[in-house]
Amino acid sequence: MTKEMPYAEVIGDPIAQSKSPLIHKFWLDRLDIKADYRACHVTADQLPGYIEQRRADPAWRGCNVTLPHKIAMLDLVADPGGVRDKIGAMNTIVRQDDGSLMGTNTDAAGFLAPIADTDWSGKHAVVIGAGGAARAVLFALKQAGIGEITIVARNGLKATGLLMQASAKGGVIPMDAQLPAADLLINASPLGMTGKPPLELDLGPLPADALVYDLVYAPLNTGLLRAARKRDLAVVDGLDMLIGQAALAFELFFGATPPMEDDEELRKRLIA
């Protein structure tokens, strides 16, 4: 009987927009690793059954987790690193040699990578959204020494809870409120993503040296980034975080370091 090729995958609802298969397959090809990486559409009610099915599959190396499963996953797999208390969301599940499943979060490190050279100590960040991605962003900002965080969210109670969990100084404002004069603006919500409502913000209050960071990567040139460029503000697009968190997950799935020297070609393929 032929042994099935090892594989990992990305799960979510929706999932067709995910660029993770392109990224991981690019690295697998470059490293000549005989494995596969797939996209799998999993709805919220299917998630427990999906995990149990994959748990029994020795060829399955794990999965990346996207909307809307990052919080629900906390109750389905082991959490040896204390991700529940530190971040409150999981985006990477890894199958161990004994068949057990371990959850972790590579979003935080992936988010921080493209802005790690800047000293954020004592500065003010605005985070749009209060979901799984926002949880990882808050954790990363605290690690970077950010001084104050303002969350822009529809659900003020939920956003206040995130601030408390992150032990962060700051506050919560509604979606239609005027932005504060912050040093860093991050969209950690699905707004502006293909198929989702647009993110409409007045960037006027931001100072000329502010940085605008949009985690959305489909489309890559979001309305938020276009508005920021019109003001000549520095921007970071969603591919930087996507590639950064994928690289960490790739090592966990396949036991090899991605060839990051090929990043420029990878980006070209991702935006083609």
XYZ file of C-alpha atoms in Angstrom:
272
model
C 0.000 0.000 0.000
C 1.418 3.388 -1.010
C 2.009 5.774 1.859
C 0.112 9.041 1.384
C 2.202 12.159 0.775
C 2.487 14.415 3.842
C 0.317 17.508 3.630
C -0.819 20.589 5.520
C -3.625 22.989 4.696
C -5.380 26.234 5.471
C -8.955 26.218 6.734
C -11.584 28.929 6.953
C -14.981 30.165 5.829
C -14.600 31.542 3.195
C -11.283 30.108 1.986
C -11.098 30.658 -1.787
C -9.248 33.961 -1.288
C -6.372 32.386 0.660
C -2.895 32.733 -0.810
C -1.376 30.308 1.706
C -1.326 27.349 -0.739
C 0.665 29.389 -3.245
C 3.192 30.389 -0.569
C 3.739 26.938 0.914
C 3.819 25.176 -2.458
C 6.408 27.706 -3.658
C 8.666 26.831 -0.723
C 8.045 23.087 -0.998
C 9.060 23.245 -4.659
C 12.171 25.314 -3.972
C 13.305 22.925 -1.253
C 12.289 19.815 -3.240
C 10.175 18.538 -0.351
C 7.719 15.832 -1.365
C 4.641 17.191 0.379
C 1.489 19.151 -0.391
C -0.390 22.139 0.980
C -4.117 22.586 0.365
C -7.061 24.878 1.073
C -10.068 23.362 2.840
C -13.423 25.061 3.296
C -14.609 24.404 6.854
C -17.697 26.024 8.359
C -18.110 26.678 12.074
C -20.374 23.663 12.622
C -17.944 21.417 10.720
C -14.874 22.458 12.719
C -14.978 19.846 15.553
C -15.529 17.017 13.066
C -12.753 18.302 10.829
C -10.280 18.253 13.726
C -11.221 14.717 14.763
C -10.920 13.478 11.186
C -7.487 15.034 10.684
C -6.302 13.840 14.084
C -6.622 10.280 12.775
C -4.714 10.997 9.543
C -0.937 10.375 9.935
C -0.200 12.139 6.625
C -1.688 15.397 7.926
C 0.973 17.705 9.362
C -1.364 20.464 10.535
C -3.203 23.532 9.347
C -3.253 27.277 9.293
C -6.474 28.744 10.652
C -8.201 31.816 9.279
C -11.589 33.490 9.785
C -13.730 32.638 11.670
C -12.054 29.771 13.595
C -9.098 31.292 15.459
C -10.917 31.571 18.784
C -13.040 28.408 18.521
C -9.864 26.377 17.944
C -8.761 27.054 21.525
C -11.259 24.466 22.780
C -10.300 21.728 20.324
C -6.535 21.180 20.661
C -3.780 21.235 23.278
C -2.309 24.586 24.303
C 1.145 23.876 25.787
C 2.391 27.422 25.175
C -0.467 29.161 26.968
C -1.807 30.835 23.817
C -5.284 31.143 25.355
C -4.047 33.412 28.141
C -1.361 35.269 26.173
C -3.239 35.970 22.927
C -6.643 34.315 23.009
C -6.554 32.986 19.437
C -4.827 30.184 17.521
C -3.851 30.346 13.858
C -1.615 27.274 13.531
C -2.333 23.665 14.496
C 0.469 21.087 14.378
C 0.184 17.296 14.563
C 2.766 15.780 16.893
C 4.533 12.454 16.347
C 2.239 10.762 18.880
C -0.867 11.971 17.033
C -1.757 14.727 19.486
C -2.584 18.200 18.159
C -0.920 21.362 19.423
C -2.130 24.894 18.763
C -0.004 28.015 18.590
C -0.071 31.506 17.068
C 2.360 32.711 14.399
C 0.328 35.843 13.606
C 1.954 37.938 16.328
C 5.526 37.365 15.157
C 4.455 37.613 11.514
C 2.761 40.949 12.175
C 5.755 42.407 13.987
C 8.429 41.306 11.496
C 8.074 44.146 8.926
C 7.999 46.892 11.585
C 10.436 45.416 14.101
C 13.229 47.846 13.186
C 11.194 50.822 14.480
C 11.261 51.781 18.144
C 7.609 51.822 19.207
C 8.309 52.459 22.890
C 5.764 54.847 24.358
C 4.006 55.464 21.034
C 0.288 55.338 20.233
C -1.301 52.670 18.029
C -4.849 52.403 16.716
C -6.160 48.891 16.002
C -9.313 48.407 13.946
C -11.157 45.219 14.868
C -11.588 42.993 17.910
C -11.318 39.468 16.485
C -8.605 36.826 16.387
C -6.178 38.880 14.298
C -6.584 41.878 16.609
C -5.731 39.692 19.606
C -2.411 38.721 18.021
C -1.704 42.345 17.065
C -2.310 43.575 20.624
C 0.042 40.931 22.005
C 2.716 41.922 19.476
C 2.323 45.631 20.189
C 2.784 45.025 23.897
C 5.921 43.016 23.142
C 7.170 45.967 21.082
C 6.692 48.343 24.005
C 3.835 50.398 22.586
C 2.637 53.001 25.063
C -1.057 53.341 24.249
C -3.578 51.388 22.168
C -6.931 52.612 20.905
C -9.261 49.925 19.531
C -11.854 50.904 16.932
C -14.666 48.355 17.065
C -18.410 47.849 16.784
C -18.514 45.801 19.985
C -17.092 48.078 22.683
C -17.441 45.498 25.450
C -15.498 42.878 23.496
C -12.775 45.397 22.599
C -12.464 46.531 26.212
C -11.974 42.902 27.204
C -9.110 42.605 24.704
C -7.387 45.640 26.187
C -7.720 44.166 29.662
C -6.396 40.770 28.528
C -3.391 42.479 26.933
C -2.856 44.638 30.051
C -2.654 47.578 27.655
C -3.178 51.247 28.400
C -5.715 52.807 26.079
C -9.375 52.958 25.198
C -12.108 51.954 22.786
C -13.931 54.126 20.243
C -16.803 53.301 17.839
C -16.317 52.826 14.103
C -17.666 56.287 13.256
C -15.497 58.196 15.749
C -12.651 60.477 14.683
C -9.261 58.807 14.808
C -6.720 60.037 17.337
C -3.368 61.427 16.172
C -1.669 58.034 16.436
C 1.771 56.901 15.261
C 0.548 53.559 13.905
C -2.813 52.569 12.394
C -3.539 48.862 11.890
C -6.544 47.315 10.166
C -6.970 43.934 11.860
C -10.552 43.535 10.649
C -11.960 41.948 7.462
C -13.246 45.347 6.316
C -11.901 46.191 2.891
C -11.414 42.526 1.972
C -12.904 41.271 -1.281
C -16.564 40.458 -0.596
C -16.641 42.446 2.658
C -17.841 46.024 3.304
C -15.266 48.787 2.685
C -13.294 50.390 5.491
C -14.031 54.085 5.349
C -11.851 56.233 7.595
C -10.773 59.859 7.660
C -6.982 59.696 7.992
C -6.734 63.455 8.454
C -5.898 63.286 12.191
C -2.817 61.078 11.600
C 0.520 62.913 11.667
C 2.721 63.025 8.562
C 5.112 60.406 9.975
C 2.394 57.856 10.854
C 2.508 54.306 9.499
C -0.614 52.599 8.106
C -0.614 48.784 8.177
C -3.428 46.778 6.573
C -3.554 43.048 7.312
C -5.971 42.512 4.407
C -4.210 41.085 1.334
C -7.129 40.409 -1.023
C -7.077 42.924 -2.604
C -3.497 43.899 -1.874
C -3.974 47.594 -2.630
C -6.884 48.205 -0.254
C -8.906 51.368 0.014
C -7.162 52.129 3.303
C -3.706 51.887 1.738
C -4.772 54.007 -1.238
C -6.017 56.688 1.145
C -2.760 56.524 3.109
C -0.656 56.848 -0.044
C -2.647 59.920 -1.088
C -1.410 61.502 2.131
C 2.143 60.239 1.506
C 2.013 58.137 4.658
C 4.253 55.083 5.030
C 2.355 51.827 4.465
C 2.740 48.088 5.050
C 0.511 45.725 3.091
C -0.940 42.378 4.132
C 1.590 40.239 2.263
C 4.364 41.047 4.725
C 2.473 39.570 7.650
C 1.107 36.718 5.535
C 4.577 35.609 4.434
C 6.046 36.125 7.908
C 3.496 34.008 9.745
C 3.550 31.396 6.956
C 7.314 30.973 7.299
C 6.979 30.097 10.983
C 4.158 27.656 10.258
C 6.082 26.045 7.389
C 8.920 25.117 9.762
C 6.443 23.537 12.167
C 4.697 21.548 9.420
C 7.644 20.419 7.323
C 10.716 20.795 9.562
C 12.571 23.068 7.130
C 13.354 26.782 6.947
C 11.739 28.510 3.935
C 14.165 30.001 1.372
C 13.527 33.629 2.306
C 16.086 34.794 -0.258
C 13.356 34.111 -2.824
C 10.881 36.535 -1.208
C 10.929 38.978 -4.116
C 9.896 36.303 -6.602
C 7.287 34.977 -4.194
C 5.729 38.426 -3.835
C 5.602 38.807 -7.618
C 3.686 35.540 -7.870
C 1.324 36.552 -5.080
C 0.345 39.825 -6.753
C 0.207 38.436 -10.300
